[in-house]
Amino acid sequence: MSCGRSAMACGRLASRLAGGYNKPRGTPAPVVTPASSPAPAAVSTAPHTLRRASRQQHRCYKYYSPRSRFGTSPTQNSTTTPVDTPTRTTTMSSAAEATKAHEALLKRNPHGNFGAVEASRPPFDAAASLRYTQTPQPGWKQGGGANQLQAVAPADHITIAPYEEGRAAHLNYKLLISAIIPRPIAFVSTVGKDGSGEENLAPFSYFNMINHDPPLFVVGFASPSEGAAAKDTVRHLSETGECVINIISEGYVEAANAASVNAPGDASEWLISGLTPARDTVDVRPPRVKEAIFSIEGKVESLREFKSKAVAGKTSGTMAVIEGVRFWARGDAISEARDMIDPAVLRPISRLGGITYGRTTEAFELPRPDFEKDVGGQEGMAKLKDVAAAKK
């Protein structure tokens, strides 16, 4: 799995939820539709909503509004060509070639023989489940600063300019994916424009939620949104405006990783991963990943391209803002009120640096503080100011 790569799919109404966390495994996944989501609006084709790069020479990005790029949404009865009858070219695309070259440059795998390294490690603890502990310092008080785990810094900080002389852009990539951790992973399922027969499935860790009303998510791609150099996922988003985002769990992490392969256009990630496309989505055409415990049917809100500062004229990335129009949750993972996913059932996988991934097996809780009760209101603030002044 790699940053700026794709993720997987969401789904369609099967049955209503009737239980809580104690429901047996295998219970059909209920569909949860955002209550505030209005019916799809008519799409404008006004030409001014597409801002061309030529009008933004002073900026490092190009913005596309979906209002000008997509027609009315495909109906829920639209069909998708099965994955075993691909129509994509059998030669490696320029996007796949670029990915292969990028991986060679990164040297992401630091081990000469990963199989031998993995064999030397303890086996995966399948029995480990989420447990709660105390906070690092249960008696911490307002104004207390760092807790006892924050030792005196053994070294001074250094500064790094992203484009300082002699610094290649890929070093920023390696630095940032090792520092901005853990990152959730969007496993995105997409299909190509009508009649293309294209389907794609890929994981991306440039991903997060940015709003809940409406439900909005952001996925970043190290790729332009169109043309031969565009990755399949973002190209499909540009063509159709639809996707399904699946959250990766421990139970199929190897399969999800397999979908990040730099395969030629005719190679199906569904077949390579062995995962099951659930073709029951309601509001979008792409299938969801049946093995996913939580999935989101999504439609593009906007696409925004970014220009490289290292290579003149190159489009180095695209940000897709996706609106969630329907949620899928497995019955044993969602609460009776349909407002919480049990992390012990979800068993989410997160992305760290290099080829390292994380699991969630330990957690602690921190209540949100109240200004009057915990800080002491204005009187408490005055005391904190006095304490801070005394430390100077």
Coordinates of C-alpha atoms in Angstrom, one line a residue:
M1 CA 0.0 0.0 0.0
S2 CA 1.3 3.4 -0.8
C3 CA 0.4 7.0 -0.2
G4 CA -1.3 8.7 -3.0
R5 CA -2.6 5.4 -4.2
S6 CA -6.2 4.3 -4.5
A7 CA -8.7 2.7 -2.0
M8 CA -11.8 0.5 -2.2
A9 CA -15.6 0.5 -2.5
C10 CA -18.9 1.1 -0.6
G11 CA -22.3 -0.4 -1.1
R12 CA -26.1 -0.7 -1.1
L13 CA -29.2 -1.2 1.1
A14 CA -29.5 -4.8 2.2
S15 CA -31.2 -4.8 5.5
R16 CA -31.9 -2.6 8.5
L17 CA -29.8 -2.8 11.6
A18 CA -31.4 -4.6 14.5
G19 CA -28.7 -5.0 17.1
G20 CA -25.6 -3.7 18.8
Y21 CA -22.0 -4.8 19.3
N22 CA -23.0 -8.3 20.5
K23 CA -24.6 -9.3 17.2
P24 CA -23.1 -12.5 15.7
R25 CA -20.5 -12.2 13.0
G26 CA -21.8 -12.6 9.5
T27 CA -24.8 -10.4 10.1
P28 CA -25.6 -8.5 6.9
A29 CA -24.2 -5.0 6.7
P30 CA -26.7 -2.3 7.3
V31 CA -26.7 0.7 5.1
V32 CA -26.6 4.1 6.8
T33 CA -27.6 7.1 4.7
P34 CA -26.6 10.6 5.9
A35 CA -29.8 12.0 7.2
S36 CA -29.0 15.5 5.9
S37 CA -28.1 14.5 2.4
P38 CA -30.5 16.0 -0.1
A39 CA -31.5 14.4 -3.3
P40 CA -28.9 14.7 -6.0
A41 CA -29.2 18.2 -7.5
A42 CA -29.2 18.8 -11.2
V43 CA -25.7 19.4 -12.4
S44 CA -24.8 22.6 -14.0
T45 CA -22.7 22.7 -17.2
A46 CA -21.7 26.3 -16.8
P47 CA -18.2 26.7 -18.4
H48 CA -17.0 29.1 -15.8
T49 CA -16.9 26.4 -13.1
L50 CA -13.9 24.9 -14.7
R51 CA -10.9 27.1 -14.0
R52 CA -8.1 26.5 -16.5
A53 CA -4.5 26.6 -15.5
S54 CA -3.8 29.3 -18.0
R55 CA -6.0 31.6 -15.8
Q56 CA -4.0 30.8 -12.7
Q57 CA -0.4 31.2 -13.7
H58 CA 0.4 32.7 -10.3
R59 CA -1.0 29.7 -8.5
C60 CA 0.4 26.2 -8.0
Y61 CA -2.9 24.5 -8.5
K62 CA -5.8 23.9 -10.9
Y63 CA -9.3 23.5 -9.5
Y64 CA -12.2 21.6 -11.1
S65 CA -15.7 21.8 -9.8
P66 CA -17.8 18.6 -10.5
R67 CA -20.7 20.8 -11.6
S68 CA -18.9 21.3 -14.9
R69 CA -17.3 17.9 -15.3
F70 CA -20.0 15.3 -14.6
G71 CA -23.4 14.8 -16.0
T72 CA -26.3 13.5 -14.0
S73 CA -25.3 10.6 -11.8
P74 CA -25.6 7.1 -13.3
T75 CA -28.7 5.3 -12.2
Q76 CA -28.5 2.7 -9.6
N77 CA -29.5 0.1 -12.2
S78 CA -26.4 0.9 -14.3
T79 CA -24.3 -2.2 -15.0
T80 CA -20.6 -2.6 -14.8
T81 CA -18.5 -4.9 -16.9
P82 CA -17.3 -7.9 -14.8
V83 CA -13.6 -7.8 -13.8
D84 CA -12.9 -11.0 -15.8
T85 CA -13.6 -9.3 -19.1
P86 CA -11.1 -6.3 -18.9
T87 CA -10.9 -3.9 -21.8
R88 CA -7.9 -2.0 -20.7
T89 CA -4.7 -2.0 -22.6
T90 CA -2.3 -4.9 -22.0
T91 CA 0.8 -2.7 -22.0
M92 CA 1.9 -0.9 -18.9
S93 CA 0.6 2.7 -18.8
S94 CA 2.8 5.7 -18.3
A95 CA 1.3 6.0 -14.9
A96 CA 2.3 2.5 -14.0
E97 CA 5.8 3.1 -15.4
A98 CA 6.1 6.3 -13.4
T99 CA 5.1 4.4 -10.2
K100 CA 7.7 1.7 -10.9
A101 CA 10.4 4.3 -11.4
H102 CA 9.3 6.2 -8.3
E103 CA 9.5 3.0 -6.2
A104 CA 13.0 2.3 -7.5
L105 CA 14.0 5.8 -6.5
L106 CA 12.5 5.5 -3.0
K107 CA 13.9 2.2 -2.1
R108 CA 10.9 1.8 0.2
N109 CA 11.8 -1.7 1.3
P110 CA 14.9 -1.4 3.5
H111 CA 15.5 -5.1 3.6
G112 CA 17.5 -7.1 1.1
N113 CA 15.6 -10.3 1.9
F114 CA 12.3 -9.4 3.5
G115 CA 11.2 -13.0 3.8
A116 CA 14.2 -13.8 6.0
V117 CA 13.6 -10.7 8.2
E118 CA 10.0 -11.5 8.7
A119 CA 10.8 -15.1 9.6
S120 CA 13.0 -13.8 12.4
R121 CA 10.1 -11.9 14.0
P122 CA 7.5 -13.2 16.4
P123 CA 4.2 -14.4 14.8
F124 CA 1.2 -12.0 14.5
D125 CA -0.8 -12.1 17.7
A126 CA -4.3 -12.8 16.3
A127 CA -5.7 -13.0 19.9
A128 CA -4.7 -9.4 20.7
S129 CA -7.7 -7.1 20.9
L130 CA -8.3 -3.6 21.9
R131 CA -7.7 -2.9 25.6
Y132 CA -8.0 0.3 27.6
T133 CA -5.3 1.6 30.0
Q134 CA -5.0 4.7 32.1
T135 CA -3.6 7.9 30.6
P136 CA 0.2 8.5 30.9
Q137 CA -0.4 10.8 33.8
P138 CA -3.8 10.4 35.4
G139 CA -3.3 13.2 37.9
W140 CA -2.3 15.8 35.3
K141 CA -3.6 19.3 36.1
Q142 CA -4.3 22.3 33.9
G143 CA -1.1 24.2 33.1
G144 CA 1.0 21.1 33.8
G145 CA 2.7 20.9 30.4
A146 CA 4.3 17.7 29.2
N147 CA 3.9 14.6 31.3
Q148 CA 6.7 12.5 32.7
L149 CA 7.2 10.6 29.5
Q150 CA 8.6 13.8 27.8
A151 CA 12.3 13.5 28.8
V152 CA 14.7 16.3 28.4
A153 CA 15.5 16.6 24.7
P154 CA 18.8 14.8 24.0
A155 CA 19.5 16.9 20.9
D156 CA 18.7 20.2 19.3
H157 CA 16.1 20.6 16.6
I158 CA 17.2 21.1 13.0
T159 CA 15.3 22.9 10.3
I160 CA 14.7 21.5 6.8
A161 CA 13.7 23.6 3.8
P162 CA 11.7 21.4 1.4
Y163 CA 13.6 22.6 -1.7
E164 CA 17.0 23.5 -0.2
E165 CA 20.0 23.0 -2.5
G166 CA 20.8 19.4 -3.2
R167 CA 17.5 18.1 -1.6
A168 CA 15.5 15.9 -4.0
A169 CA 11.6 16.1 -3.7
H170 CA 11.3 12.3 -2.9
L171 CA 13.2 13.0 0.3
N172 CA 10.2 15.1 1.4
Y173 CA 7.9 12.2 0.7
K174 CA 9.9 9.8 2.8
L175 CA 10.2 12.3 5.6
L176 CA 6.6 13.2 5.7
I177 CA 5.1 9.7 5.5
S178 CA 7.3 8.7 8.5
A179 CA 6.4 11.8 10.5
I180 CA 2.7 12.2 9.8
I181 CA 1.6 9.0 11.5
P182 CA -0.5 7.0 12.0
R183 CA -2.6 7.7 8.8
P184 CA -5.9 6.1 8.0
I185 CA -6.0 4.3 4.6
A186 CA -8.7 4.8 2.0
F187 CA -9.2 1.6 0.0
V188 CA -10.9 3.0 -3.1
S189 CA -13.0 1.2 -5.7
T190 CA -13.8 3.0 -9.0
V191 CA -15.0 2.3 -12.4
G192 CA -14.3 4.0 -15.7
K193 CA -16.6 5.9 -17.9
D194 CA -19.6 4.1 -19.4
G195 CA -18.7 1.4 -21.8
S196 CA -15.0 1.3 -20.9
G197 CA -15.3 -1.9 -18.7
E198 CA -12.6 -0.5 -16.4
E199 CA -12.6 -1.3 -12.7
N200 CA -9.9 -0.3 -10.2
L201 CA -9.1 -1.0 -6.6
A202 CA -6.3 0.6 -4.7
P203 CA -5.2 1.9 -1.2
F204 CA -4.3 5.6 -0.5
S205 CA -3.0 6.9 2.8
Y206 CA -3.2 10.6 1.9
F207 CA -6.7 10.3 3.3
N208 CA -9.0 11.7 6.1
M209 CA -12.4 13.0 7.0
I210 CA -12.8 16.8 6.8
N211 CA -16.4 17.4 7.6
H212 CA -19.6 15.6 8.8
D213 CA -22.4 17.9 7.5
P214 CA -22.2 17.1 4.7
P215 CA -19.9 14.1 5.2
L216 CA -16.7 15.0 3.3
F217 CA -13.5 13.1 2.8
V218 CA -10.2 14.1 1.2
V219 CA -8.0 11.7 -0.8
G220 CA -4.6 12.8 -2.2
F221 CA -3.0 11.3 -5.3
A222 CA 0.6 11.7 -6.5
S223 CA -0.8 12.1 -10.0
P224 CA -2.6 14.4 -12.4
S225 CA -6.3 13.9 -12.7
E226 CA -6.3 13.3 -16.4
G227 CA -4.2 12.0 -19.3
A228 CA -1.8 9.1 -19.7
A229 CA 0.1 10.0 -16.6
A230 CA -3.0 9.8 -14.4
K231 CA -3.4 6.9 -12.0
D232 CA -6.5 4.9 -12.8
T233 CA -8.3 5.8 -9.6
V234 CA -8.1 9.6 -10.0
R235 CA -8.7 9.3 -13.7
H236 CA -11.9 7.4 -13.0
L237 CA -13.0 10.0 -10.4
S238 CA -12.4 12.7 -13.1
E239 CA -14.5 10.8 -15.6
T240 CA -17.4 9.6 -13.5
G241 CA -17.3 11.4 -10.1
E242 CA -18.0 8.2 -8.2
C243 CA -16.2 5.8 -5.9
V244 CA -16.5 3.6 -2.8
I245 CA -14.1 4.2 0.1
N246 CA -13.5 1.1 2.2
I247 CA -11.7 1.0 5.6
I248 CA -9.0 -1.6 5.8
S249 CA -9.1 -4.1 8.6
E250 CA -6.6 -6.7 9.9
G251 CA -8.6 -9.5 8.3
Y252 CA -7.7 -8.5 4.7
V253 CA -4.6 -6.3 5.0
E254 CA -2.4 -8.5 2.8
A255 CA -5.1 -8.5 0.1
A256 CA -5.4 -4.7 0.3
N257 CA -1.6 -4.3 0.0
A258 CA -1.6 -6.6 -3.1
A259 CA -3.9 -4.1 -4.8
S260 CA -1.2 -1.4 -4.6
V261 CA 0.8 -3.3 -7.2
N262 CA 2.1 -1.3 -10.2
A263 CA 0.2 -3.6 -12.6
P264 CA -0.5 -3.0 -16.3
G265 CA -3.9 -1.7 -17.3
D266 CA -5.5 -5.0 -18.0
A267 CA -4.6 -6.6 -14.7
S268 CA -7.5 -6.6 -12.3
E269 CA -6.7 -5.7 -8.7
W270 CA -9.8 -7.6 -7.7
L271 CA -8.3 -10.8 -9.0
I272 CA -4.8 -10.0 -7.7
S273 CA -6.2 -9.3 -4.2
G274 CA -8.7 -12.1 -4.2
L275 CA -11.3 -9.8 -2.6
T276 CA -15.0 -9.8 -3.4
P277 CA -16.7 -7.0 -5.3
A278 CA -20.1 -6.5 -3.8
R279 CA -22.2 -5.2 -6.7
D280 CA -25.1 -3.9 -4.5
T281 CA -24.2 -0.3 -4.2
V282 CA -27.2 2.1 -4.2
D283 CA -26.0 5.5 -5.3
V284 CA -22.8 4.9 -7.2
R285 CA -21.7 2.3 -9.8
P286 CA -18.4 1.1 -8.3
P287 CA -18.7 -2.1 -6.2
R288 CA -17.8 -2.1 -2.5
V289 CA -15.4 -4.5 -0.9
K290 CA -17.5 -7.2 0.7
E291 CA -14.9 -8.0 3.3
A292 CA -14.8 -4.4 4.5
I293 CA -16.5 -3.8 7.8
F294 CA -17.2 -0.1 7.0
S295 CA -17.5 1.4 3.5
I296 CA -18.7 4.8 2.1
E297 CA -20.3 5.4 -1.3
G298 CA -18.9 8.7 -2.4
K299 CA -19.3 11.3 -5.1
V300 CA -16.7 13.9 -6.1
E301 CA -17.3 17.4 -4.7
S302 CA -14.2 18.8 -6.3
L303 CA -10.8 18.0 -7.8
R304 CA -7.8 20.2 -7.4
E305 CA -4.4 19.7 -9.2
F306 CA -1.1 20.9 -7.8
K307 CA 2.0 21.9 -9.8
S308 CA 5.4 20.6 -8.8
K309 CA 8.0 23.0 -7.4
A310 CA 10.8 20.7 -8.2
V311 CA 10.0 19.9 -11.9
A312 CA 8.7 22.9 -14.0
G313 CA 5.4 22.3 -15.7
K314 CA 4.7 19.0 -14.0
T315 CA 1.4 18.3 -12.3
S316 CA 2.6 16.4 -9.2
G317 CA -0.6 15.8 -7.4
T318 CA -4.4 15.9 -7.2
M319 CA -6.7 16.4 -4.2
A320 CA -10.1 14.9 -4.4
V321 CA -12.8 16.0 -2.0
I322 CA -15.4 13.2 -1.8
E323 CA -18.9 13.5 -0.4
G324 CA -20.2 10.4 1.4
V325 CA -23.7 9.7 0.2
R326 CA -24.3 6.3 1.8
F327 CA -22.6 4.3 4.5
W328 CA -22.3 0.5 4.9
A329 CA -21.5 -1.0 8.3
R330 CA -21.4 -4.6 9.2
G331 CA -24.1 -5.5 11.7
D332 CA -21.8 -6.7 14.5
A333 CA -19.7 -3.6 14.4
I334 CA -22.2 -0.8 14.7
S335 CA -24.1 0.3 17.8
E336 CA -27.8 0.0 18.1
A337 CA -28.2 3.8 17.6
R338 CA -26.1 3.5 14.4
D339 CA -23.8 6.2 15.6
M340 CA -20.6 4.3 16.6
I341 CA -18.3 1.6 15.1
D342 CA -16.7 -0.7 17.6
P343 CA -12.9 -0.5 17.0
A344 CA -12.5 -4.0 18.5
V345 CA -14.5 -5.3 15.6
L346 CA -13.2 -2.9 13.0
R347 CA -9.6 -3.7 13.8
P348 CA -8.4 -0.9 11.6
I349 CA -5.0 -0.8 9.9
S350 CA -3.0 2.5 9.8
R351 CA -0.1 3.6 7.6
L352 CA 3.3 4.5 9.1
G353 CA 6.6 5.2 7.3
G354 CA 8.2 3.0 4.7
I355 CA 6.5 -0.4 4.5
T356 CA 5.4 -0.3 8.1
Y357 CA 1.8 -0.5 9.2
G358 CA 0.1 -0.2 12.6
R359 CA -2.8 -1.9 14.4
T360 CA -4.9 -0.6 17.2
T361 CA -4.6 -2.8 20.3
E362 CA -4.3 -0.3 23.1
A363 CA -6.1 2.9 23.9
F364 CA -6.9 5.4 26.7
E365 CA -9.6 7.9 27.1
L366 CA -9.3 11.7 27.8
P367 CA -12.5 13.6 28.6
R368 CA -12.9 17.0 26.9
P369 CA -12.1 19.7 29.5
D370 CA -14.6 22.3 30.6
F371 CA -13.4 25.9 31.0
E372 CA -15.4 26.6 34.2
K373 CA -15.1 23.2 35.9
D374 CA -11.6 22.2 34.9
V375 CA -9.8 25.5 34.3
G376 CA -11.6 27.4 37.0
G377 CA -13.0 30.1 34.7
Q378 CA -11.4 33.5 34.6
E379 CA -10.2 33.2 38.2
G380 CA -8.4 29.9 37.3
M381 CA -6.9 31.6 34.2
A382 CA -5.5 34.4 36.4
K383 CA -3.8 31.8 38.6
L384 CA -2.3 30.1 35.6
K385 CA -0.9 33.4 34.4
D386 CA 0.7 34.0 37.8
V387 CA 2.3 30.5 37.8
A388 CA 3.6 31.0 34.2
A389 CA 5.0 34.4 35.2
A390 CA 6.8 32.9 38.2
K391 CA 8.5 30.4 36.0
K392 CA 10.1 33.0 33.8

